[in-house]
Short mmCIF file of C-alpha atoms in Angstrom, two decimals:
data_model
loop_
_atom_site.label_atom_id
_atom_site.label_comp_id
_atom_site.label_asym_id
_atom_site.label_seq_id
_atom_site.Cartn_x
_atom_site.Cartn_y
_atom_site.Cartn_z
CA UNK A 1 23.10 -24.00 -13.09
CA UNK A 2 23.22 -19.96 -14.10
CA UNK A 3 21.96 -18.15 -17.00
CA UNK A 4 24.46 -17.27 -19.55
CA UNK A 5 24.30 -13.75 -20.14
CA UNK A 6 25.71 -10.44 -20.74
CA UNK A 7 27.66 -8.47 -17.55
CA UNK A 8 26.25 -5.68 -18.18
CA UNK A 9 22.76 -7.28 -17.76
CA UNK A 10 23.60 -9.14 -15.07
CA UNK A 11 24.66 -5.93 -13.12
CA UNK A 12 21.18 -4.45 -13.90
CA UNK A 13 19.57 -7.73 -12.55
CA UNK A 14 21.75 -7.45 -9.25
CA UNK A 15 20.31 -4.02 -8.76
CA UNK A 16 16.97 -4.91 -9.51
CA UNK A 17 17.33 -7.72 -7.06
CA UNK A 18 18.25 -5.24 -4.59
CA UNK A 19 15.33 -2.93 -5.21
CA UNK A 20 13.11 -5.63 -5.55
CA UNK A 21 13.61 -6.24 -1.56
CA UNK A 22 13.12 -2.32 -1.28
CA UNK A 23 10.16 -2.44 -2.90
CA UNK A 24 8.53 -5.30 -0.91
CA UNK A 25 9.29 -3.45 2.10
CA UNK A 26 7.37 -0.14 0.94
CA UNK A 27 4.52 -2.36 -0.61
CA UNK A 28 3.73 -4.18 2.98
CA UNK A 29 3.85 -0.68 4.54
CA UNK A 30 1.60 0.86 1.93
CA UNK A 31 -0.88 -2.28 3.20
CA UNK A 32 -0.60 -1.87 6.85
CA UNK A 33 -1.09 2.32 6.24
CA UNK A 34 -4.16 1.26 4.44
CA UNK A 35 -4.81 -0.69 7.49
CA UNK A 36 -4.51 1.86 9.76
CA UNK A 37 -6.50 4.06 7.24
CA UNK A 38 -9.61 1.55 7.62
CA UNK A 39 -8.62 1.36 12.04
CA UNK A 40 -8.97 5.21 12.36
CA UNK A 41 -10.90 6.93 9.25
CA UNK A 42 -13.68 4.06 9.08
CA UNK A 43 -13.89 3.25 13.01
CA UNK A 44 -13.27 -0.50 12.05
CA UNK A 45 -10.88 -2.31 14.98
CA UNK A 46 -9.28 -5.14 13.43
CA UNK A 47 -10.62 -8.60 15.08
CA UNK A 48 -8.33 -11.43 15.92
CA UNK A 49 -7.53 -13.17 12.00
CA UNK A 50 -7.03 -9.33 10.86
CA UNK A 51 -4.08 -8.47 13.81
CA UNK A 52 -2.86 -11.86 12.83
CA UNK A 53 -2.51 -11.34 9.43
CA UNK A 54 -1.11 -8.17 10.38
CA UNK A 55 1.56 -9.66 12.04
CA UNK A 56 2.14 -12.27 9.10
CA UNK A 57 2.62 -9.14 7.15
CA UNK A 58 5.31 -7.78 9.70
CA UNK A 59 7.11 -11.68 9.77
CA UNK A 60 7.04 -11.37 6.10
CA UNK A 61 9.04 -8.09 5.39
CA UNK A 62 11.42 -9.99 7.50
CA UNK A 63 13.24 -11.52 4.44
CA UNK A 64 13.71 -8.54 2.26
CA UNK A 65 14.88 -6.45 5.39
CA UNK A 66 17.38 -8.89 5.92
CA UNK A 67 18.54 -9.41 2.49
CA UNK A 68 18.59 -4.71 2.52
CA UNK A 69 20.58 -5.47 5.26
CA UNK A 70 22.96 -7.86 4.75
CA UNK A 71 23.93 -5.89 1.25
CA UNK A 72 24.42 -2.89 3.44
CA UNK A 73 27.07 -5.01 5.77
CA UNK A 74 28.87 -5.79 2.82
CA UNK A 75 27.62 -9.68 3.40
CA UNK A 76 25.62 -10.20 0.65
CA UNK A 77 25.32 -13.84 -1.30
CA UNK A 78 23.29 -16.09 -3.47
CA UNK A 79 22.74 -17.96 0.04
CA UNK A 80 21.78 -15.11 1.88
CA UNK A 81 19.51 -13.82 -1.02
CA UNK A 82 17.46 -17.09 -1.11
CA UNK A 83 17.51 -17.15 3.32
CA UNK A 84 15.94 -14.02 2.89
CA UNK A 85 13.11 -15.33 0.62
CA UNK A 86 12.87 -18.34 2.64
CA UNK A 87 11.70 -16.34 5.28
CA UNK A 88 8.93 -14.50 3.55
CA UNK A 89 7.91 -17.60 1.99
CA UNK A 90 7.29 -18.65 5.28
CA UNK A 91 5.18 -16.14 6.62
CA UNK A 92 3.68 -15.16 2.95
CA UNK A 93 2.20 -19.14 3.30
CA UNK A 94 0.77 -18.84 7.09
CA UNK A 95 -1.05 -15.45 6.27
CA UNK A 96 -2.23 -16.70 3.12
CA UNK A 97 -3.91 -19.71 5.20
CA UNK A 98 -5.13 -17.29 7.49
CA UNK A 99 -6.77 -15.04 5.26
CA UNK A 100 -8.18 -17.76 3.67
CA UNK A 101 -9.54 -19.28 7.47
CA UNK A 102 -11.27 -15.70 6.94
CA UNK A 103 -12.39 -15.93 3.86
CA UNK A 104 -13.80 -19.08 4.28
CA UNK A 105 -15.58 -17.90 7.88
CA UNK A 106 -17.10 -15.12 5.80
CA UNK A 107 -17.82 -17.16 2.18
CA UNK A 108 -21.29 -18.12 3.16
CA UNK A 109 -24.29 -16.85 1.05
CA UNK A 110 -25.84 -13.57 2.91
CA UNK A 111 -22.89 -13.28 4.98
CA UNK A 112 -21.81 -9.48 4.90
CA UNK A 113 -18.43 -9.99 5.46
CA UNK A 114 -15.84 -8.66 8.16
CA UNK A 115 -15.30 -4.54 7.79
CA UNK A 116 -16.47 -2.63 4.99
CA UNK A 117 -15.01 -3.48 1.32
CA UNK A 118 -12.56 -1.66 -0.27
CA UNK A 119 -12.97 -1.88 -3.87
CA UNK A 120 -15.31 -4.30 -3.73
CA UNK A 121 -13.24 -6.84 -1.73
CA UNK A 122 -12.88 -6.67 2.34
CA UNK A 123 -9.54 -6.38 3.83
CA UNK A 124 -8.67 -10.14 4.41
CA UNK A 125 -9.69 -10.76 0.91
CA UNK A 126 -7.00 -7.89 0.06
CA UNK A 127 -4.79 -9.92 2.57
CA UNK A 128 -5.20 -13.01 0.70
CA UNK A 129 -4.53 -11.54 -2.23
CA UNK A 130 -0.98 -9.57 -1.31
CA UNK A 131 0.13 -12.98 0.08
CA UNK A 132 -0.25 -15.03 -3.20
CA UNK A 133 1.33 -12.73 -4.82
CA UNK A 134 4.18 -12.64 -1.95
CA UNK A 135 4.86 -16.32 -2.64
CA UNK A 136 5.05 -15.93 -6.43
CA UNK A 137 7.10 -12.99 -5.80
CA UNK A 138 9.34 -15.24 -3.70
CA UNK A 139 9.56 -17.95 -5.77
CA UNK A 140 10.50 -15.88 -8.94
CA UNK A 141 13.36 -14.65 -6.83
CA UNK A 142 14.40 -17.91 -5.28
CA UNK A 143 14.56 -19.59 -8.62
CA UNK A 144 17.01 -16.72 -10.48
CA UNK A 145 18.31 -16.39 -6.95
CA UNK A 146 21.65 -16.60 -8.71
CA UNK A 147 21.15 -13.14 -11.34
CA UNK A 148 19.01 -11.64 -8.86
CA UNK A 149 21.32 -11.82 -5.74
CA UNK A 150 22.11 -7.94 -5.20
CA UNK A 151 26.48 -7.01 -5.00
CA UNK A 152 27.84 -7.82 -2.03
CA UNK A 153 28.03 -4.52 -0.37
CA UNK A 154 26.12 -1.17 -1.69
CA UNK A 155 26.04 1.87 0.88
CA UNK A 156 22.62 2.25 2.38
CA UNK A 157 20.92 5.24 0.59
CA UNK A 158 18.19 7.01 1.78
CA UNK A 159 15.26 5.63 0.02
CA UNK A 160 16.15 2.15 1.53
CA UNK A 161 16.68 3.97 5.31
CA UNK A 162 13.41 5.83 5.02
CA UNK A 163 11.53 2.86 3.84
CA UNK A 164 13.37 0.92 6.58
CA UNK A 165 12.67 3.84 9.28
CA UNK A 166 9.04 3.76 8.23
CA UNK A 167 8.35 0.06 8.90
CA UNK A 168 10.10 0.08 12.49
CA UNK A 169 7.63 2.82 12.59
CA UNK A 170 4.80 0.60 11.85
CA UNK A 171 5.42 -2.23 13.72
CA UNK A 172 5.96 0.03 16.67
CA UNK A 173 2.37 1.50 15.70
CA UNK A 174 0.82 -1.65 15.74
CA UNK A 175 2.47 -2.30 19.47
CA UNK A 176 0.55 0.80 20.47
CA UNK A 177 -2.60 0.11 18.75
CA UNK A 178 -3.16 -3.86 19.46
CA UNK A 179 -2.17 -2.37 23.21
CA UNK A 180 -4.83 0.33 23.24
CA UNK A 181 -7.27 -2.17 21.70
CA UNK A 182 -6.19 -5.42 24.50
CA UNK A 183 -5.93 -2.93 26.92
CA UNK A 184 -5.00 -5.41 30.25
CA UNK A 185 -6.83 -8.55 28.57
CA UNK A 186 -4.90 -11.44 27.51
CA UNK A 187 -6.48 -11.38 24.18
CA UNK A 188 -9.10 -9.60 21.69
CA UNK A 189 -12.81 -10.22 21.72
CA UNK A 190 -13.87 -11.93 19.15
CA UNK A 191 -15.58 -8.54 17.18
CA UNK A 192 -13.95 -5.64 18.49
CA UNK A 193 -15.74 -2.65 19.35
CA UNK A 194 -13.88 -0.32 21.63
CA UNK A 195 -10.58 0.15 22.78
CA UNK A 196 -10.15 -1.60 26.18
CA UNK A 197 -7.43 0.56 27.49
CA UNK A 198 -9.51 3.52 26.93
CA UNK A 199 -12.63 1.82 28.62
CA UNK A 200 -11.14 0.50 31.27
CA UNK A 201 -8.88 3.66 32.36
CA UNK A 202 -12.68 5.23 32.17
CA UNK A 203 -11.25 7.55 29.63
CA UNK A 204 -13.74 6.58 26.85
CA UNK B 1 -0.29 -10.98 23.65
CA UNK B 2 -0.61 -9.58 20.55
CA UNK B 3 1.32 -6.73 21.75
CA UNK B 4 3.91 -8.98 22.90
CA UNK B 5 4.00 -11.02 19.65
CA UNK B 6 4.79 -7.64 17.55
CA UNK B 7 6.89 -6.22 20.27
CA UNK B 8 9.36 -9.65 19.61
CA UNK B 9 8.79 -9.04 15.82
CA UNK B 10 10.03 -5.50 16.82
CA UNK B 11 13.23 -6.62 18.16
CA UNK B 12 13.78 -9.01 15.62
CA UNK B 13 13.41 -6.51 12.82
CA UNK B 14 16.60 -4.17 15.03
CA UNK B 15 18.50 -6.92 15.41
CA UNK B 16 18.17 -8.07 11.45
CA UNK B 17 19.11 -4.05 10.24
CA UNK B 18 21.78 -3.37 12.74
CA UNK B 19 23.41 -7.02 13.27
CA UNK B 20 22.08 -9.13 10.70
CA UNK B 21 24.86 -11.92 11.41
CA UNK B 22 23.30 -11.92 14.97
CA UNK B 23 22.53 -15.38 15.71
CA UNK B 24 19.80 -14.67 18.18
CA UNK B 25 17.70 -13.40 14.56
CA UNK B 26 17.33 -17.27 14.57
CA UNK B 27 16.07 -17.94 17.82
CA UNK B 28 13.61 -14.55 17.61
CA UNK B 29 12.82 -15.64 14.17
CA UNK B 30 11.68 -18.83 15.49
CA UNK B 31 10.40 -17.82 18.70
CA UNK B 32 8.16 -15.45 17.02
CA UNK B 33 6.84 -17.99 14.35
CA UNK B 34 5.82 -20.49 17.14
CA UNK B 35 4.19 -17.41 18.81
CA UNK B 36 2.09 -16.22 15.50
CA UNK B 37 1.29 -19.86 14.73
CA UNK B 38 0.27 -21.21 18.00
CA UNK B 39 -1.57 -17.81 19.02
CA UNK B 40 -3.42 -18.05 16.27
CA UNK B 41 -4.31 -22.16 17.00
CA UNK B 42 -5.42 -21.05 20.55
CA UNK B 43 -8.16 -18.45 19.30
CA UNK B 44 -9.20 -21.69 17.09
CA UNK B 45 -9.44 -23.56 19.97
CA UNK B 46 -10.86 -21.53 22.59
CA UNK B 47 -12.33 -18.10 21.05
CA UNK B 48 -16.29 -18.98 20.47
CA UNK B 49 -17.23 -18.11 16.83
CA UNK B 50 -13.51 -17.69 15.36
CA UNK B 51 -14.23 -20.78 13.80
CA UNK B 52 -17.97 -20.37 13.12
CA UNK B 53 -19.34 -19.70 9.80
CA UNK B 54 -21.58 -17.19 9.94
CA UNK B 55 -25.25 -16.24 8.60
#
């Protein structure tokens, strides 16, 4: 079942399809910036739920990378469009529950919260929220997955490269930082408060 | 770990923009879910106060 409508339109609707995957991209690196922005600026190391929300974020761009992708190999199709979505919906879904494991560990009356708030919500509320509107997102695609699936090549241009460039970039970031933060520990205290590589090199 | 975790997400996300027909994006893909998933099931398990609601 397809939509009946105009070429023309349907051309526009390919493209926004396209740049819809663009924009997802540059949205979840916006969020992990702002991450970083609360890491370094407010002195807040992210506990265990926040690095693995952060990484739900990362498994989530998967989909629209692959789908920016796939158009620029000149592979693109309604199947690979909704594979792509599939994807994020599957990692939208586990952050979402883990943001809300968060929310729920922080929910109690006179409980401060995790971090400091950024307008007026904390960072895995933020979280929570991003995701929700990740699986909408997805689902809106998935079900005009048909109008929406971008042509089957376009060349890569540079907006999609840089945004693509800049979340390698911040995945490879959040190798460095998690690292700095682990240091030679299998895992992350529960609250955070130094960087163990530092401390245990004796650097800091 | 975590490092790890990310590092496979890494690789994944190189493999998906330069050979997105790669079959190994599946294995990777599911590698890395199992990782995220049951990483985050062990600090439920066995990190004190993860699961604790706090006052």
């Amino acid at each position: 079942m397809s939509l009946q409508i105009p070429r023309s339109v349907q051309r526009d609707l390919s493209l926004a399809g396209y740049w819809g995957a663009v924009v997802f991209v540059f949205a979840f690196c916006v969020v992990l910036l702002c991450a970083f922005l609360l890491q370094f600026a407010s002195s807040e190391l992210p506990c265990v739920l926040c690095m693995l929300q952060r990484m739900a974020m990362i498994f989530t761009c998967m989909g629209p990378v692959y789908i920016i992708s796939r158009t620029a190999h000149g592979e693109m199709s309604v199947t690979n469009f909704a594979r792509g979505y599939g994807y994020t919906l599957i990692g939208a879904v586990i952050g979402m529950l883990m943001s809300l494991r968060q929310l729920t560990n922080r929910g109690a009356p006179l409980d401060p919260g995790y971090g400091s708030a950024v307008l007026g919500l904390h960072a895995y509320t933020w979280a929570f929220v991003t995701f929700a509107i990740v699986v909408l997102w997805s689902g809106v695609n998935m079900l005009f997955a048909v109008e929406l699936s971008p042509p089957r090549q376009l060349p890569l241009g540079v907006v999609p490269k840089l945004v693509l460039g800049l979340f390698l970039a911040l995945i490879a970031a959040n190798v460095v930082s998690v690292f700095f933060e682990v240091g030679f520990h299998w895992k992350l205290p529960h609250v955070p408060t130094r960087y163990e590589l530092l401390y245990d090199l004796g650097i800091k | 770990m975590d490092a790890i975790v990310i590092a496979l997400m890494a690789a994944m996300a190189v493999l998906i923009i330069r050979k997105p027909r790669d079959p190994h994006i599946w294995y990777l893909w599911g590698i890395s879910l199992v990782l995220v998933v049951g990483w985050w099931m062990f600090h439920e398990v066995f990190t004190p106060g993860v699961t604790e609601v706090t006052l």
